mmCIF file of C-alpha atoms in Angstrom:
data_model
loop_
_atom_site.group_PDB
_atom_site.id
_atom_site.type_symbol
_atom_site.label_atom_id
_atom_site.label_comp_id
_atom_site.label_asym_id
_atom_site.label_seq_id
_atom_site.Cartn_x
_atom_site.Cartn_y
_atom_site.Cartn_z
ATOM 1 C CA UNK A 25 -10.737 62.205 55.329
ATOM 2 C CA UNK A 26 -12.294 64.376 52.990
ATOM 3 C CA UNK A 27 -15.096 67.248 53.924
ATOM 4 C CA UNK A 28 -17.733 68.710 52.011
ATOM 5 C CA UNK A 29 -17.769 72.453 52.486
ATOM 6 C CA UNK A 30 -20.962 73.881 50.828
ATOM 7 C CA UNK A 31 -22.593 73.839 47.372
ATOM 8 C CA UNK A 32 -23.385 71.066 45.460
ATOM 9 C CA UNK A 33 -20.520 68.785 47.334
ATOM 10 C CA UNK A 34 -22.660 69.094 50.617
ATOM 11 C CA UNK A 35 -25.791 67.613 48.925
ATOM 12 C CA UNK A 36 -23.886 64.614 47.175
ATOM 13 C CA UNK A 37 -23.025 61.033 48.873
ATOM 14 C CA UNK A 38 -19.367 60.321 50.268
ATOM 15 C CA UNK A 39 -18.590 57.261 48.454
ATOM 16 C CA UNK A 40 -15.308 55.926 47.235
ATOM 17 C CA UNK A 41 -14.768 53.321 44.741
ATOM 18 C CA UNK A 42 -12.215 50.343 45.010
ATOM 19 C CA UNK A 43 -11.096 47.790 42.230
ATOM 20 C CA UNK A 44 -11.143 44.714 43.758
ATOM 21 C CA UNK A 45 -10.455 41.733 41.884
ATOM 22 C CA UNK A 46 -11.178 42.971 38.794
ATOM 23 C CA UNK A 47 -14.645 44.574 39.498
ATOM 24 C CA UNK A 48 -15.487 48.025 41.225
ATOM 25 C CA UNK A 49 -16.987 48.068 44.317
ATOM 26 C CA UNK A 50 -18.484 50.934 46.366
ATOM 27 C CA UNK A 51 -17.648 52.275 50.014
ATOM 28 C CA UNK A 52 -19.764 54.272 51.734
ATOM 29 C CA UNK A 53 -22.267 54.054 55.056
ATOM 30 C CA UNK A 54 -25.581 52.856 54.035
ATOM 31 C CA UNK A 55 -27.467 55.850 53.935
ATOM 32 C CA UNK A 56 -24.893 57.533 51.567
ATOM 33 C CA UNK A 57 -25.057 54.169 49.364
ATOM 34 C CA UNK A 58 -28.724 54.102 49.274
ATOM 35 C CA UNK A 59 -28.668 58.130 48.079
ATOM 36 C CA UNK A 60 -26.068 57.007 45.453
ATOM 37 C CA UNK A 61 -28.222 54.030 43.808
ATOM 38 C CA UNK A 62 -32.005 55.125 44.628
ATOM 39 C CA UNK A 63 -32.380 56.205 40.453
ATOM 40 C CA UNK A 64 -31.149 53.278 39.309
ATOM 41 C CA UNK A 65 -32.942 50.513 38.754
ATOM 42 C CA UNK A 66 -31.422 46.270 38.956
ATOM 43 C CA UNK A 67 -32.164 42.978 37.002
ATOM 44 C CA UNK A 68 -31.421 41.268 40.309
ATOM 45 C CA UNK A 69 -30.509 42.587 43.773
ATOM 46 C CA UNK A 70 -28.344 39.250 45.549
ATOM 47 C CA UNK A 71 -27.459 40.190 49.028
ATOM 48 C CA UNK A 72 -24.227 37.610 49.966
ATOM 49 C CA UNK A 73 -25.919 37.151 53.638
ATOM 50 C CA UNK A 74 -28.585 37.582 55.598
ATOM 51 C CA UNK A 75 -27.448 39.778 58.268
ATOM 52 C CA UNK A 76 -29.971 42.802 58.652
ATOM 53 C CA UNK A 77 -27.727 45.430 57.499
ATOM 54 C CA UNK A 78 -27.155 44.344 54.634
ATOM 55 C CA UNK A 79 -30.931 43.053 54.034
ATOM 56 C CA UNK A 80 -31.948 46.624 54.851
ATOM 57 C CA UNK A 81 -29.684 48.077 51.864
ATOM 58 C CA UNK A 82 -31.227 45.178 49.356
ATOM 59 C CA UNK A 83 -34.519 46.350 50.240
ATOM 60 C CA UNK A 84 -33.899 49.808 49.473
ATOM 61 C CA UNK A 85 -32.884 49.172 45.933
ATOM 62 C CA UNK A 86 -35.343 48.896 43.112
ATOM 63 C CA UNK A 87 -35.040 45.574 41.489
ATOM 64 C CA UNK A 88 -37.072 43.390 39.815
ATOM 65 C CA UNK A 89 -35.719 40.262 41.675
ATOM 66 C CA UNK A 90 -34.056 40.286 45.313
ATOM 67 C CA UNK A 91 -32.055 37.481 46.538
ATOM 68 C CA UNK A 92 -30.367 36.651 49.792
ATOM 69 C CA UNK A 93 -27.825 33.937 50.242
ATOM 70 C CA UNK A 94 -27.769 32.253 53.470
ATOM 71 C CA UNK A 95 -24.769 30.377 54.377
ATOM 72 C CA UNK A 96 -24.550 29.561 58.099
ATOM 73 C CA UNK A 97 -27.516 28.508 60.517
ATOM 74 C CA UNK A 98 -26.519 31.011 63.615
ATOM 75 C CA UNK A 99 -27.447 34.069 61.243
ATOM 76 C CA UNK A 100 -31.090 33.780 61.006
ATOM 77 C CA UNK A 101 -33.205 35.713 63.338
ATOM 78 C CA UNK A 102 -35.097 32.586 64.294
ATOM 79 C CA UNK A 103 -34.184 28.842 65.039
ATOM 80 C CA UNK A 104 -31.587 26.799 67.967
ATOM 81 C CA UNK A 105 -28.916 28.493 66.445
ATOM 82 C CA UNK A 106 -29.148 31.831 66.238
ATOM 83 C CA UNK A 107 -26.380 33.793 67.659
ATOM 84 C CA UNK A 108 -27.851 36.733 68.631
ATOM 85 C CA UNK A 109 -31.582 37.692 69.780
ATOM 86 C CA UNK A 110 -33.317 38.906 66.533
ATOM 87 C CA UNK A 111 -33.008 42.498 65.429
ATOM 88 C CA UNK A 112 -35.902 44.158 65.389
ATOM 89 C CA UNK A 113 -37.611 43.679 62.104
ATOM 90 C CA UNK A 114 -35.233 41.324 60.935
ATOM 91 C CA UNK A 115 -37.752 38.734 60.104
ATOM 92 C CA UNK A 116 -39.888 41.020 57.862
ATOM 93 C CA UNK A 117 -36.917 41.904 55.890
ATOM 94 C CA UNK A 118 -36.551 38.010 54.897
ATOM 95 C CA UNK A 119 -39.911 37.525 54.021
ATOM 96 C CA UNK A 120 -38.925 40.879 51.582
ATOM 97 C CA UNK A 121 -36.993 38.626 49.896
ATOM 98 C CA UNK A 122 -37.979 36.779 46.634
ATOM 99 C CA UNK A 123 -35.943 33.480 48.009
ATOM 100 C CA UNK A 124 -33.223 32.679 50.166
ATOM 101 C CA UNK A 125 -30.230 30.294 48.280
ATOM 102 C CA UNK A 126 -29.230 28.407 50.642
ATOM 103 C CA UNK A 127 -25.845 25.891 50.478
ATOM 104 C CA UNK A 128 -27.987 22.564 50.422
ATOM 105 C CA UNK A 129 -31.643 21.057 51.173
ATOM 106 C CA UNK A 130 -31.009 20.713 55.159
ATOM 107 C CA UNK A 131 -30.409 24.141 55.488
ATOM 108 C CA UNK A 132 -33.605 25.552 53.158
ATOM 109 C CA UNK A 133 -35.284 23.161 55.661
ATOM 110 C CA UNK A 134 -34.088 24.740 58.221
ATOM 111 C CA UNK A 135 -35.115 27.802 57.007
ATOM 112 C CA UNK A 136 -38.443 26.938 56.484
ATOM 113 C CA UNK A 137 -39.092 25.175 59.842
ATOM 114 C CA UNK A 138 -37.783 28.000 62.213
ATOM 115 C CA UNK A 139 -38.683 30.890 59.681
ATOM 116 C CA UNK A 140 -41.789 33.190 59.557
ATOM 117 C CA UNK A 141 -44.813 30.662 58.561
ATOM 118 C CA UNK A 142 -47.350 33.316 57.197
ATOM 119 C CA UNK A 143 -45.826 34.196 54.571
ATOM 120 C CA UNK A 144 -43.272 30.868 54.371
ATOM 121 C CA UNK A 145 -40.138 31.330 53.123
ATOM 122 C CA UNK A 146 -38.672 30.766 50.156
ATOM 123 C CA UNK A 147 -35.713 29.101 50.157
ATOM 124 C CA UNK A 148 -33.845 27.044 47.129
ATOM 125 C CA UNK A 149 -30.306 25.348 47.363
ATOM 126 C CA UNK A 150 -27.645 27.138 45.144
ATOM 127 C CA UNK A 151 -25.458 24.109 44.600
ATOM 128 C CA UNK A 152 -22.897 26.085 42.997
ATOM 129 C CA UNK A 153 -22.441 28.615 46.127
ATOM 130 C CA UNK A 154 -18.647 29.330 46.000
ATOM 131 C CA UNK A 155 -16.275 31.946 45.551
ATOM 132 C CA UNK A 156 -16.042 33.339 41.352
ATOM 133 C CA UNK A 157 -19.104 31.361 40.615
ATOM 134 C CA UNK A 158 -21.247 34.282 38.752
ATOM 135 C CA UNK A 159 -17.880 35.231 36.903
ATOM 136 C CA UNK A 160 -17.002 31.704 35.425
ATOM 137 C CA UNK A 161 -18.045 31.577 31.964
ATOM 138 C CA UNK A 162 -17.566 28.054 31.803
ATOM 139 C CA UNK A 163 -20.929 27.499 33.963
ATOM 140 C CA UNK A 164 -24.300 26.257 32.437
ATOM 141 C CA UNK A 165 -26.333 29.336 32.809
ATOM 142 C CA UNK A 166 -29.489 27.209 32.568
ATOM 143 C CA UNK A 167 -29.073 26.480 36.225
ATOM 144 C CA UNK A 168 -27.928 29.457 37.193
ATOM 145 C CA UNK A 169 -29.881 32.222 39.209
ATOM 146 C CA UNK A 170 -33.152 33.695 37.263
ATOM 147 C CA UNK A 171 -32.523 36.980 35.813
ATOM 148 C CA UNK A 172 -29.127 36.295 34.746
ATOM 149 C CA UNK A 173 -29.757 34.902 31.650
ATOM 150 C CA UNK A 174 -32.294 34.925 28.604
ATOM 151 C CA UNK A 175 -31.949 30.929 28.958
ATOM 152 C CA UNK A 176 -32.738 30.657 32.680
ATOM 153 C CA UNK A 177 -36.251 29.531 33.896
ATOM 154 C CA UNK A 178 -38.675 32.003 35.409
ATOM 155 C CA UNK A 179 -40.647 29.795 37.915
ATOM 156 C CA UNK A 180 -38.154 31.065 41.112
ATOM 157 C CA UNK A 181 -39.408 34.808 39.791
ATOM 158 C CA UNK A 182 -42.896 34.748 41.821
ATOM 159 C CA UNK A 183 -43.647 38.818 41.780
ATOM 160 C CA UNK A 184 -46.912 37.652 43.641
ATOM 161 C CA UNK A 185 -44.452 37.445 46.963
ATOM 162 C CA UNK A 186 -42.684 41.068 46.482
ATOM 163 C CA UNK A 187 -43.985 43.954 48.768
#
């Protein structure tokens, strides 16, 4: 395990990078993450769940969309399902979120029903929610997720709901 000693090592993040599948991603704890990507600025911010760590990173980076996909009904904070009792704050970081893709209709319902009412949420199904589905070239990128494309509609951008 490596150790900063001093100097200008001491001050900088501990992250490593890892090729994985053809893409690199970036290992680190959250804190040193959010000190390695607080300058830059994103299109789109897509956290792949809606567990409250990784909500809490999503909200710390400045995008001009954020997007959380929810995939399960036992990881909301809210509803019959829920797995665990909420994490504090867990709630307000979903209504932080532009919209919530979802697998299918029942579950944005779902969403909506047990969710936070004041703000609602917004939740949209992501038909196309499988593994190598932002990578395939061979996908219509009209119905594909806003601010991935010059092509893609803009009504799912509402800026009025960012805080």
């Amino acid at each position: 395990r490596p150790v900063a000693c001093g100097g200008a090592a001491a001050r900088r993040p501990l992250v490593a990078r890892h090729r994985w599948e053809g893409h690199d991603v970036l290992i680190a704890s959250e804190a040193a993450l959010v000190q390695a990507t607080r300058r830059r600025s994103y299109d789109v911010v897509l956290s792949l769940s809606l567990e409250a760590p990784l909500l809490q990173l999503a909200v710390c980076l400045q995008s001009d969309a954020l997007y959380a996909m929810g995939h399960n009904y036992y990881l909301p904070p809210f509803g019959p399902f829920k797995r665990h009792p909420p994490a504090d704050g867990h709630a307000e970081l979903l209504r932080r979120v532009d919209c919530i893709l979802s697998p299918c209709e029942h579950h944005c319902a779902y969403l909506r029903r047990w969710g936070p009412q004041q703000p609602r949420l917004c939740t949209r199904p992501l038909w196309a929610a499988k593994y190598h589905y932002f990578l395939d070239t061979s996908v219509d990128t009209s119905e594909t997720l806003p601010g991935t494309s010059e092509t893609l509609p803009r009504h799912l951008l509402d800026s009025s709901r960012r805080t």
